[in-house]
Tab-separated table of C-alpha atoms in Angstrom:
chain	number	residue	atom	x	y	z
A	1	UNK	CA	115.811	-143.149	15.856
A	2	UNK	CA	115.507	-142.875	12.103
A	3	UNK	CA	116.838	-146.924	12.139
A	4	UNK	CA	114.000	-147.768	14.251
A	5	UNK	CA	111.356	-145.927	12.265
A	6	UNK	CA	112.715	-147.474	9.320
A	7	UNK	CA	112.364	-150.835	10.702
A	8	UNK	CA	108.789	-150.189	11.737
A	9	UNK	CA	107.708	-149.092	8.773
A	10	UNK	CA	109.149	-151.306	6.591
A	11	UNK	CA	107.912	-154.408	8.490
A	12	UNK	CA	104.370	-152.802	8.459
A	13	UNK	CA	104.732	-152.550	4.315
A	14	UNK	CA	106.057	-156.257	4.304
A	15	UNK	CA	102.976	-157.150	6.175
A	16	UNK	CA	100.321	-155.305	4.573
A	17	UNK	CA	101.371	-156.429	1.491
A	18	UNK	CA	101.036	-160.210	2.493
A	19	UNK	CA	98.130	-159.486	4.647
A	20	UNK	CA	94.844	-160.279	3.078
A	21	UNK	CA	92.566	-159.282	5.322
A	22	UNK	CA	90.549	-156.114	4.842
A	23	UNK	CA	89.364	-153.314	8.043
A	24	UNK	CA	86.462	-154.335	10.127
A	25	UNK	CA	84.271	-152.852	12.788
A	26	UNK	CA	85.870	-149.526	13.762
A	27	UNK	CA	88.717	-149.690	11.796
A	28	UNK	CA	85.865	-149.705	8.898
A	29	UNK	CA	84.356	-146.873	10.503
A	30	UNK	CA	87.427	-144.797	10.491
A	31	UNK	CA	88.576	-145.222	7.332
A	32	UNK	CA	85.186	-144.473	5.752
A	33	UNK	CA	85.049	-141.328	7.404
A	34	UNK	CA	88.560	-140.815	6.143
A	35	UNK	CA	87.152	-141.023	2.848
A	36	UNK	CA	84.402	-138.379	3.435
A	37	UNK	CA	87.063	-135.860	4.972
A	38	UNK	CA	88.735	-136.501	1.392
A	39	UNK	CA	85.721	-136.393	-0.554
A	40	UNK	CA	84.835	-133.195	1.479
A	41	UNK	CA	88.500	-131.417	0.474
A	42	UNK	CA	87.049	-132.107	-3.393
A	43	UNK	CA	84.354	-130.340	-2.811
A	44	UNK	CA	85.285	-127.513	-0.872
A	45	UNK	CA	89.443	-127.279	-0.944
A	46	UNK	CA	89.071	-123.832	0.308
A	47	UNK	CA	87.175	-124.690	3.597
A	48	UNK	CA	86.529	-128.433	4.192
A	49	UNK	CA	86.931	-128.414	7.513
A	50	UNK	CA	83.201	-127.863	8.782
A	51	UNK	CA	82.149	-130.791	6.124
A	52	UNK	CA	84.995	-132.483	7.658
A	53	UNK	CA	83.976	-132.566	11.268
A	54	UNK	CA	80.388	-133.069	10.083
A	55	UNK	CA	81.467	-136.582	9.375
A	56	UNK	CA	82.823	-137.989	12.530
A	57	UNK	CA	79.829	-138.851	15.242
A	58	UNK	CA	81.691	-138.494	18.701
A	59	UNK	CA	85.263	-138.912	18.267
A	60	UNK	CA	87.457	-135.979	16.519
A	61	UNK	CA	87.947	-135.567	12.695
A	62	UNK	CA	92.383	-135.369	13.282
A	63	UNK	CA	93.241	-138.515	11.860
A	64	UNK	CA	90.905	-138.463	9.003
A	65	UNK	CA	92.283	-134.653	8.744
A	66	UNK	CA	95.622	-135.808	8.659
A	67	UNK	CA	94.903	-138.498	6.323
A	68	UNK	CA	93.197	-137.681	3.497
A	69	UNK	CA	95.072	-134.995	1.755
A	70	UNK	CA	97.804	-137.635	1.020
A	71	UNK	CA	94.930	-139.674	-0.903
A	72	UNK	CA	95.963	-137.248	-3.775
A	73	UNK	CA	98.939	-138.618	-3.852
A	74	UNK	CA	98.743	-142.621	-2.935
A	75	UNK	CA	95.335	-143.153	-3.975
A	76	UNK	CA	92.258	-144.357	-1.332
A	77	UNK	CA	93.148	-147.362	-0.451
A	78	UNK	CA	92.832	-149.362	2.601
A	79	UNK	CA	96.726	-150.331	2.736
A	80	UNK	CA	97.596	-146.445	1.951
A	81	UNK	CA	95.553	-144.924	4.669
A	82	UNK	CA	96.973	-147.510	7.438
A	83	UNK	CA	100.790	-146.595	6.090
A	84	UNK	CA	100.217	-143.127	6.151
A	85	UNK	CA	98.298	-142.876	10.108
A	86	UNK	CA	101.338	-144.932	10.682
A	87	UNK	CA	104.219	-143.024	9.442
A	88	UNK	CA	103.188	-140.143	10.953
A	89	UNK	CA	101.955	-141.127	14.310
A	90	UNK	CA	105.010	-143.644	14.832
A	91	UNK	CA	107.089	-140.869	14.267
A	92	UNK	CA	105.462	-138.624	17.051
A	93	UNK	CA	105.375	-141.263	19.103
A	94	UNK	CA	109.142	-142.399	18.720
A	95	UNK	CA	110.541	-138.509	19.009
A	96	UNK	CA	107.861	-137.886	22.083
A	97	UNK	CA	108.981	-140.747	23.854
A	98	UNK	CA	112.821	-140.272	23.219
A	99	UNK	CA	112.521	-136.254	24.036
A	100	UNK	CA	110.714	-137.513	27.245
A	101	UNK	CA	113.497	-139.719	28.564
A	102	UNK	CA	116.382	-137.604	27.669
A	103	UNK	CA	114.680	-135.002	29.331
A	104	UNK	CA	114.370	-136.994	32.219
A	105	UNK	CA	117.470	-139.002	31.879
A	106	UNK	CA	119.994	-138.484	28.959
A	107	UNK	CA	120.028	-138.991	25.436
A	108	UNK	CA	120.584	-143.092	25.935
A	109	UNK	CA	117.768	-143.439	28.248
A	110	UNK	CA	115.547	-141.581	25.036
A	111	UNK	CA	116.856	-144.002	22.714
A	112	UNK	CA	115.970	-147.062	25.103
A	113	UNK	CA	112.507	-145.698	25.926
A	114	UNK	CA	111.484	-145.580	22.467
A	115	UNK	CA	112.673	-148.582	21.387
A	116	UNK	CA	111.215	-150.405	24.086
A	117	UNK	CA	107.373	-148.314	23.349
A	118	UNK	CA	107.555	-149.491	19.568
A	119	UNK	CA	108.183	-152.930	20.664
A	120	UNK	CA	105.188	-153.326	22.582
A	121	UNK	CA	102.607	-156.132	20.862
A	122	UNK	CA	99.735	-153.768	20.819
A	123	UNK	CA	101.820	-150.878	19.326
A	124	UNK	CA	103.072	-153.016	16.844
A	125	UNK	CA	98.695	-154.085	16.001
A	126	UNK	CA	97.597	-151.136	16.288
A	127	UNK	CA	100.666	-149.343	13.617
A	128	UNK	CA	99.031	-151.842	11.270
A	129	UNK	CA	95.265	-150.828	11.589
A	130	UNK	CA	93.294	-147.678	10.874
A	131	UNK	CA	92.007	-147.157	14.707
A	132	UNK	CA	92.276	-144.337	16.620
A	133	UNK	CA	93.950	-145.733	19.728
A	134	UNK	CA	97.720	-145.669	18.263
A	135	UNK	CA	97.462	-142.119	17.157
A	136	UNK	CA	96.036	-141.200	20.726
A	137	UNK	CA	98.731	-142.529	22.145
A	138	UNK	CA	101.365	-141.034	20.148
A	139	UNK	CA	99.606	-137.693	20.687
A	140	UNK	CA	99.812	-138.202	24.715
A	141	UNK	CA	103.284	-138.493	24.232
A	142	UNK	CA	103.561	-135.215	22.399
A	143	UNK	CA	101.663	-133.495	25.126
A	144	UNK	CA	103.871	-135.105	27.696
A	145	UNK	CA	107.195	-133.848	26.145
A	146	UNK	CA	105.777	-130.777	25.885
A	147	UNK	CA	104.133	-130.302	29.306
A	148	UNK	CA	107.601	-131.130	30.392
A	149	UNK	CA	109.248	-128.159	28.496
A	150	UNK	CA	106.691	-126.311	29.984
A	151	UNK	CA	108.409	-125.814	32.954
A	152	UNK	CA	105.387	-125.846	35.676
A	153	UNK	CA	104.053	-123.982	32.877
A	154	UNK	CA	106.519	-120.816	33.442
A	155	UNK	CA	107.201	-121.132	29.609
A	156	UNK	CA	105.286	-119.074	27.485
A	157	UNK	CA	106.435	-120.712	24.118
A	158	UNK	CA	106.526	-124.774	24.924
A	159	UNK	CA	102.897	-123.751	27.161
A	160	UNK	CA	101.643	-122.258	23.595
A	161	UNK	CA	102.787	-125.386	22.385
A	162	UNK	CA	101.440	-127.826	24.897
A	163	UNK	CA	98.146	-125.652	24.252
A	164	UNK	CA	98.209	-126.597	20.466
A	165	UNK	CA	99.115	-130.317	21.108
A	166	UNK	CA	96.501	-130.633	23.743
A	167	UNK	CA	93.756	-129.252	21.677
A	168	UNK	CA	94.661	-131.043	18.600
A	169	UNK	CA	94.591	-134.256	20.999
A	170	UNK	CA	91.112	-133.614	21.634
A	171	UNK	CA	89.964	-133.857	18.287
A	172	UNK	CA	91.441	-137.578	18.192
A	173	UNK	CA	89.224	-139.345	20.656
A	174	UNK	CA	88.018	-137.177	24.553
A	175	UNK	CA	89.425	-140.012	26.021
A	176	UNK	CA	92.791	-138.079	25.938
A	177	UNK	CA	91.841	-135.400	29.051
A	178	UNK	CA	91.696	-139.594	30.913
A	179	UNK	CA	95.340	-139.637	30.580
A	180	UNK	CA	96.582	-136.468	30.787
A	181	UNK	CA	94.626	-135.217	33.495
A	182	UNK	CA	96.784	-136.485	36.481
A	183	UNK	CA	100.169	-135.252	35.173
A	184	UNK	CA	98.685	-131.635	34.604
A	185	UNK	CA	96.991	-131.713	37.833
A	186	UNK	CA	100.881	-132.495	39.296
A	187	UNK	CA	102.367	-129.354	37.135
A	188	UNK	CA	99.500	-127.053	38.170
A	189	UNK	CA	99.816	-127.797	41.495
A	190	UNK	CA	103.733	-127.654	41.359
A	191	UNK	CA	103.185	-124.396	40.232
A	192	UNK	CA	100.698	-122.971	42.149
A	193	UNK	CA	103.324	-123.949	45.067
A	194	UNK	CA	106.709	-123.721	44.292
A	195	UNK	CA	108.760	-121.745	46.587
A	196	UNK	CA	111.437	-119.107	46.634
A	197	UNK	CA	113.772	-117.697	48.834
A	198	UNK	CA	112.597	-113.908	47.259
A	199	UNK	CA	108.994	-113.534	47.794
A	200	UNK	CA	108.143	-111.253	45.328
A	201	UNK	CA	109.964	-112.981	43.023
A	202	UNK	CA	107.811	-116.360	44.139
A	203	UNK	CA	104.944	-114.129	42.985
A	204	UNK	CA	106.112	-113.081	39.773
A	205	UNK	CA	106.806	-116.629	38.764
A	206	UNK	CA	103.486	-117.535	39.975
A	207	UNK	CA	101.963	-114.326	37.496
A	208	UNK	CA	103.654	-115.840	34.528
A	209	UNK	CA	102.541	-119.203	35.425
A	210	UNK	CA	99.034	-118.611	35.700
A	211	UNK	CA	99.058	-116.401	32.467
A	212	UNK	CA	101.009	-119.261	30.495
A	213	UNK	CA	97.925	-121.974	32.204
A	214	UNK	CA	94.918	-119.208	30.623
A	215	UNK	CA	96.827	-118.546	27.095
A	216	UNK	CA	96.932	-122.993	26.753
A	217	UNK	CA	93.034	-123.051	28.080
A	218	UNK	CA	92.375	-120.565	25.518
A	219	UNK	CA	93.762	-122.202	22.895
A	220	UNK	CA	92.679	-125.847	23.565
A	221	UNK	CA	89.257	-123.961	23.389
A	222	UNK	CA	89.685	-122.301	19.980
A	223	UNK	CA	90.598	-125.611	18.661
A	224	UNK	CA	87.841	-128.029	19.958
A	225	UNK	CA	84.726	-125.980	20.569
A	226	UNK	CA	83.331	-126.022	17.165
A	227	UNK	CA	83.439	-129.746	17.157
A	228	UNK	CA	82.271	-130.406	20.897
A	229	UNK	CA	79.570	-127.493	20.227
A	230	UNK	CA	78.535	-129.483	17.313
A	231	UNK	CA	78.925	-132.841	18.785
A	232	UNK	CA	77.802	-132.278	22.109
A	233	UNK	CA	74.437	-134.431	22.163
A	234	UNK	CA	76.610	-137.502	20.664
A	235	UNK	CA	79.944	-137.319	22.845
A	236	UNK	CA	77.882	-137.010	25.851
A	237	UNK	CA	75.555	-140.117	24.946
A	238	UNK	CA	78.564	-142.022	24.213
A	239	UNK	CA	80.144	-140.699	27.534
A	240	UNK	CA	77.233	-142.122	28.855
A	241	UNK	CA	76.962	-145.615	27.166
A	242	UNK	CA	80.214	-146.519	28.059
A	243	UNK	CA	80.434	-145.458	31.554
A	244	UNK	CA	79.905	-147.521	35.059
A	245	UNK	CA	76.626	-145.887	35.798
A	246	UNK	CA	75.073	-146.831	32.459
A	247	UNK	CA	75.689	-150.768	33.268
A	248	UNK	CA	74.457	-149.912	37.154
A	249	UNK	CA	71.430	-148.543	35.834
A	250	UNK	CA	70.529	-151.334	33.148
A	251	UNK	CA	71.638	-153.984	36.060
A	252	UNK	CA	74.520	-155.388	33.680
A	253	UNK	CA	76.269	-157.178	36.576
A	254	UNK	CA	73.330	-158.499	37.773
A	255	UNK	CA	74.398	-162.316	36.151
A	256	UNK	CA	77.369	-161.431	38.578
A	257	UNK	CA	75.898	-161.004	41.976
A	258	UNK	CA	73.867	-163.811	41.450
């Protein structure tokens, strides 16, 4: 695993450095907010993180969060900010992906499934761009391995995690609930009916299940409502202007029918 990261991040350092391109569009966007989260830490080192979240319209202030404080050290540059969202997402993404086949498989199955996730074309783009897509996606990872330590959610520690994970998700892009949605709806309702031979037993389980499922709602909540609170108005119009009903309404596939 460390051999693959390696690779990764070396080639994206080869290529940045020849690259001479600079960010555009969202990638722009992202990085610029970046810069406010940093210039935000000057001002307030003690508590930046309202100033912080202040800065991003709709999506979450993480990667900007995670971002900036290493501007101290590598300066703000364009080619510094892409290296370090890369580093450290690539390397969630890589362990995520490994924990999740050897926990469904074994330990070469892990090693295959990340190699063959890092090799994808659009990983490989998207490690060498400030965007939030690549991060989300190592971060759905995460929360996969971790639902799956869960145990149907029986696990109070790994749910505490998964809570953590899931909340700091959120404050990447709300997209995430899209793709995790399905595979917690499968766990809930693997928990809500797994049997036992002992009854009461089936009961307890259930208890400690349902408990676990509360303490991770509770903390996903902690972790996001100031920002949604805050946001609200803007994630919901951009909910909105990028759903199906929006291009119904405004008769966007109307060249279509025709």
């Amino acid at each position: 695993l460390s051999a693959l990261l390696t690779f990764h991040l070396i080639n994206n350092y080869i290529w940045l450095k020849i690259n001479q391109s600079f960010l555009l569009f969202d990638a722009a966007g992202y990085y610029v907010q970046s810069l406010k989260v940093y210039d935000a830490i000057l001002e307030k080192p003690l508590f930046p993180f309202f100033d912080a979240m202040q800065t991003h319209k709709w999506h979450g202030p993480l990667v900007g969060m995670v971002t900036a404080p290493f501007y101290f050290i590598f300066g703000r540059s364009e080619e510094a900010a892409i290296m370090i969202s890369a580093t450290i997402f690539l390397a969630i993404l890589v362990l995520s992906v490994y924990g999740i086949g050897r926990r469904l498989g074994n330990e070469n199955i892990g090693i295959l499934s990340a190699f063959i996730v890092t090799m994808y074309p659009l990983i490989f783009y998207h490690s060498r761009t400030y965007l939030l897509d690549f991060p989300l996606t190592a971060m759905v990872a995460l929360s996969m391995y971790t639902l799956l330590l869960t145990d149907n959610f029986e696990d109070k520690k790994y749910g505490l995690i998964f809570g953590i994970v899931a909340g700091l998700s959120l404050l990447v892009k709300f997209n995430y609930v899209l793709f995790t949605i399905g595979p917690f709806i499968v766990f809930l309702y693997r928990m809500i009916l797994k049997k036992n031979n002992d009854l009461y037993g089936n009961k307890l389980t259930r208890k400690r299940a349902f408990k676990s499922y509360l303490i991770i709602f509770f903390i996903v909540l902690c972790i996001t409502l100031c920002f949604y609170v805050l946001k609200f108005r803007d994630v919901s119009y951009r909910i909105y202007d990028t759903s199906i009903w929006r291009a119904i309404k405004e008769k966007t596939f109307s060249s279509y029918q025709d």
